[in-house]
Amino acid sequence: SCYFPMLSYRVILLKLLEQSTLTLLSEVLHPPQELNSMPRIGDIAPDFEAITTKGPIKMSEFAKDKWIVMFSHPADFTPVCTTEMSGFAERKEEFDALNTELLGLSIDSIHAHLGWVQNVREATGVYFDFPIIADIDMKVSKLYGMLQPNESETAAVRAVFFIDPSKKIRLIMYYPLNVGRNMNEILRALEALQVSDKHKVALPLDWKKGDKVICPAPKSLNDLNTRLADHSVEKVTWYLAKKNI
């Protein structure tokens, strides 16, 4: 009388064992993809230690009291990357004037970096006089979401992180492998962030140094009446007013 119930239990156990085996086999053949972290605007820049062309660094201690523009490139000895790195190098004085340190990165060895720096210097006279992280183990690339598998699993995309002196991420740009960055926009955005912080204002479309800035919008009726009575600003409407700084 116990035969059929026991048979049912055995069938169930065999089914469970079969399902577990299939699941395990699937995980072996198709391992779950490692998720890359993606720091967000407003986050503190993830800390790391790395070897660079200027020696070892620790992000939390790097460039104290300065802004940092950290940027990744897909690979050394490649044409688009050479134009970009040369662009950063040729305009380094402008970044210096904005109290900003440059920090490059690619998934290459320190020896490849040094060879590329010297090759470009010999071929063009341009010297990459800023640290370039040798991220051969992809540790930093993964930490900052620079590896995006649908673009490439082995080369970092063209990411740019704007990091303020408190190590807070203030702006992020991402470009694909086949499109170079716009150096004018990188410098414009950096200066805009600094102007906004200093003067507590916002910046309009296409703002550049010397243009008017946007005053904070009124937050109360008293603020509104003060704004309407203020003839020192250009009022497009009560909530959109511009001024020179």
Coordinates of C-alpha atoms in Angstrom, one line a residue:
S1 CA 0.0 0.0 0.0
C2 CA 3.0 2.3 0.4
Y3 CA 4.4 1.5 -3.0
F4 CA 2.8 4.3 -5.0
P5 CA 3.5 7.2 -2.5
M6 CA 7.1 6.1 -2.3
L7 CA 7.3 6.0 -6.1
S8 CA 5.9 9.6 -6.2
Y9 CA 8.5 10.8 -3.8
R10 CA 11.3 9.2 -5.8
V11 CA 10.0 10.8 -9.0
I12 CA 9.9 14.2 -7.3
L13 CA 13.4 13.8 -5.9
L14 CA 14.7 12.7 -9.4
K15 CA 13.0 15.8 -10.9
L16 CA 14.6 18.1 -8.3
L17 CA 18.0 16.5 -8.9
E18 CA 17.6 16.8 -12.6
Q19 CA 16.6 20.5 -12.3
S20 CA 19.6 21.3 -10.0
T21 CA 22.0 19.6 -12.4
L22 CA 20.6 21.6 -15.3
T23 CA 20.9 24.8 -13.4
L24 CA 24.5 24.1 -12.3
L25 CA 25.4 23.2 -15.9
S26 CA 23.9 26.4 -17.2
E27 CA 25.8 28.5 -14.7
V28 CA 29.1 26.7 -15.7
L29 CA 28.4 27.2 -19.4
H30 CA 27.0 30.7 -19.1
P31 CA 28.4 32.3 -15.9
P32 CA 26.5 35.3 -14.7
Q33 CA 28.0 38.5 -16.1
E34 CA 30.0 40.6 -13.6
L35 CA 28.2 43.9 -13.0
N36 CA 30.3 47.0 -13.3
S37 CA 29.6 49.6 -10.8
M38 CA 28.5 53.0 -12.1
P39 CA 29.4 55.9 -9.9
R40 CA 26.8 58.7 -10.0
I41 CA 26.9 62.5 -9.9
G42 CA 27.1 63.5 -6.2
D43 CA 28.9 60.3 -5.1
I44 CA 32.3 60.4 -3.5
A45 CA 34.8 59.1 -6.0
P46 CA 35.5 55.5 -5.2
D47 CA 38.9 55.1 -3.6
F48 CA 41.7 53.0 -5.2
E49 CA 45.4 52.6 -5.3
A50 CA 47.2 52.3 -8.7
I51 CA 50.5 52.5 -10.5
T52 CA 50.8 55.4 -12.9
T53 CA 53.4 56.9 -15.2
K54 CA 54.1 59.4 -12.4
G55 CA 54.4 56.7 -9.7
P56 CA 51.8 55.1 -7.3
I57 CA 48.7 57.1 -6.3
K58 CA 45.8 56.6 -3.9
M59 CA 42.7 58.5 -5.1
S60 CA 41.6 59.7 -1.7
E61 CA 45.0 61.4 -1.3
F62 CA 45.7 62.4 -4.9
A63 CA 45.7 66.1 -5.9
K64 CA 44.6 67.5 -2.5
D65 CA 42.6 70.8 -2.6
K66 CA 42.4 70.5 -6.4
W67 CA 39.9 69.4 -9.0
I68 CA 40.6 66.3 -10.9
V69 CA 39.6 65.4 -14.5
M70 CA 40.0 61.6 -14.7
F71 CA 39.6 60.2 -18.2
S72 CA 39.9 56.7 -19.7
H73 CA 40.9 55.8 -23.2
P74 CA 40.6 52.4 -24.9
A75 CA 44.2 51.5 -25.7
D76 CA 47.8 52.9 -26.1
F77 CA 49.3 53.2 -29.6
T78 CA 45.9 53.8 -31.2
P79 CA 45.0 56.8 -33.4
V80 CA 42.0 58.4 -31.8
C81 CA 43.5 58.0 -28.3
T82 CA 46.7 59.6 -29.5
T83 CA 44.8 62.7 -30.7
E84 CA 42.9 62.9 -27.4
M85 CA 45.9 62.5 -25.1
S86 CA 47.8 65.0 -27.1
G87 CA 44.9 67.4 -26.7
F88 CA 44.9 67.1 -23.0
A89 CA 48.7 67.5 -23.0
E90 CA 48.7 70.6 -25.2
R91 CA 46.1 72.3 -23.1
K92 CA 47.4 71.2 -19.7
E93 CA 48.2 74.8 -18.8
E94 CA 44.6 75.7 -19.1
F95 CA 43.7 72.9 -16.6
D96 CA 46.5 74.1 -14.4
A97 CA 45.0 77.6 -14.4
L98 CA 41.7 76.1 -13.2
N99 CA 43.5 74.3 -10.3
T100 CA 42.9 70.9 -11.9
E101 CA 45.0 67.8 -12.1
L102 CA 44.7 65.5 -15.1
L103 CA 44.5 61.7 -14.6
G104 CA 44.5 59.3 -17.5
L105 CA 43.7 55.6 -17.6
S106 CA 43.7 52.6 -20.0
I107 CA 43.8 48.8 -19.6
D108 CA 47.5 48.6 -20.5
S109 CA 50.7 47.9 -18.7
I110 CA 53.0 50.6 -17.3
H111 CA 55.6 49.6 -19.9
A112 CA 53.1 50.1 -22.7
H113 CA 52.2 53.5 -21.3
L114 CA 55.9 54.6 -21.0
G115 CA 56.6 53.4 -24.6
W116 CA 53.6 55.2 -26.0
V117 CA 54.4 58.5 -24.1
Q118 CA 58.0 58.3 -25.5
N119 CA 56.8 57.4 -29.0
V120 CA 54.4 60.3 -29.2
R121 CA 57.0 62.7 -27.8
E122 CA 59.5 61.5 -30.5
A123 CA 57.0 61.7 -33.3
T124 CA 55.2 64.9 -32.5
G125 CA 57.0 66.7 -29.7
V126 CA 54.0 66.4 -27.5
Y127 CA 54.7 65.1 -23.9
F128 CA 52.0 63.6 -21.8
D129 CA 53.1 65.3 -18.6
F130 CA 50.4 63.9 -16.3
P131 CA 49.8 60.5 -14.6
I132 CA 48.3 57.7 -16.7
I133 CA 47.0 54.7 -14.7
A134 CA 48.2 51.3 -15.8
D135 CA 44.9 49.4 -15.2
I136 CA 46.0 46.1 -16.6
D137 CA 43.8 44.2 -14.0
M138 CA 40.8 46.3 -14.9
K139 CA 40.2 47.1 -11.3
V140 CA 39.7 50.9 -11.7
S141 CA 37.8 50.5 -14.9
K142 CA 35.3 48.2 -13.3
L143 CA 35.1 50.4 -10.2
Y144 CA 34.2 53.4 -12.3
G145 CA 31.9 51.7 -14.9
M146 CA 34.4 52.3 -17.7
L147 CA 34.0 48.8 -19.0
Q148 CA 30.7 48.5 -20.8
P149 CA 30.4 44.9 -22.2
N150 CA 28.0 45.9 -25.1
E151 CA 30.8 48.2 -26.3
S152 CA 33.9 46.2 -25.3
E153 CA 34.7 43.7 -22.6
T154 CA 38.5 44.5 -22.7
A155 CA 38.8 48.2 -23.5
A156 CA 37.6 51.1 -21.5
V157 CA 35.1 53.5 -23.1
R158 CA 36.0 57.2 -23.3
A159 CA 34.8 58.3 -19.9
V160 CA 35.5 61.6 -18.2
F161 CA 34.9 62.2 -14.5
F162 CA 35.0 65.7 -13.0
I163 CA 35.9 65.4 -9.3
D164 CA 35.9 68.4 -7.0
P165 CA 38.4 69.1 -4.1
S166 CA 36.1 67.3 -1.7
K167 CA 36.4 64.2 -4.0
K168 CA 32.8 64.4 -5.0
I169 CA 31.9 63.5 -8.6
R170 CA 30.3 66.5 -10.1
L171 CA 29.9 65.6 -13.8
I172 CA 30.3 62.5 -15.9
M173 CA 30.8 62.2 -19.7
Y174 CA 30.8 58.9 -21.7
Y175 CA 31.9 58.6 -25.3
P176 CA 32.0 55.4 -27.4
L177 CA 35.3 53.9 -28.7
N178 CA 35.0 55.5 -32.2
V179 CA 34.2 59.1 -31.3
G180 CA 36.8 61.4 -29.8
R181 CA 36.0 63.9 -27.1
N182 CA 35.6 67.7 -27.4
M183 CA 38.3 69.4 -25.4
N184 CA 36.6 72.8 -25.6
E185 CA 33.5 71.3 -23.9
I186 CA 35.6 69.6 -21.2
L187 CA 37.2 72.9 -20.3
R188 CA 33.9 74.8 -20.6
A189 CA 32.1 72.3 -18.3
L190 CA 35.0 72.4 -15.8
E191 CA 35.0 76.2 -15.6
A192 CA 31.2 76.3 -15.5
L193 CA 31.2 74.0 -12.4
Q194 CA 33.7 76.3 -10.7
V195 CA 31.9 79.5 -11.5
S196 CA 28.6 78.0 -10.3
D197 CA 30.2 77.0 -7.0
K198 CA 31.9 80.3 -6.5
H199 CA 28.9 82.6 -7.3
K200 CA 26.0 80.3 -6.4
V201 CA 24.5 80.7 -9.9
A202 CA 23.4 78.4 -12.7
L203 CA 24.7 78.5 -16.3
P204 CA 22.5 78.6 -19.4
L205 CA 22.8 76.8 -22.7
D206 CA 26.2 77.2 -24.4
W207 CA 27.5 79.4 -21.5
K208 CA 31.1 80.4 -21.8
K209 CA 33.4 82.6 -19.8
G210 CA 32.2 86.3 -20.0
D211 CA 28.5 85.4 -20.7
K212 CA 25.8 86.3 -18.3
V213 CA 24.8 83.7 -15.7
I214 CA 21.4 82.8 -14.4
C215 CA 20.2 84.1 -11.0
P216 CA 18.6 81.6 -8.6
A217 CA 14.8 81.6 -9.0
P218 CA 12.6 83.2 -6.3
K219 CA 11.5 80.8 -3.6
S220 CA 8.9 83.0 -1.8
L221 CA 6.7 86.0 -2.6
N222 CA 9.2 88.2 -0.9
D223 CA 11.9 86.9 -3.2
L224 CA 9.5 87.4 -6.1
N225 CA 8.8 91.1 -5.2
T226 CA 12.5 91.7 -4.7
R227 CA 13.3 90.2 -8.1
L228 CA 10.6 92.4 -9.8
A229 CA 12.1 95.5 -8.2
D230 CA 15.7 94.6 -9.1
H231 CA 16.7 96.6 -12.2
S232 CA 20.3 95.4 -12.1
V233 CA 19.5 92.1 -13.7
E234 CA 18.1 91.2 -17.1
K235 CA 14.7 89.7 -16.5
V236 CA 13.4 87.5 -19.3
T237 CA 10.6 86.6 -17.0
W238 CA 10.2 86.6 -13.2
Y239 CA 11.8 83.1 -12.8
L240 CA 14.5 83.6 -15.5
A241 CA 16.9 86.4 -14.8
K242 CA 20.5 86.9 -15.9
K243 CA 23.4 89.0 -14.7
N244 CA 27.1 89.6 -15.3
I245 CA 29.6 88.5 -12.8

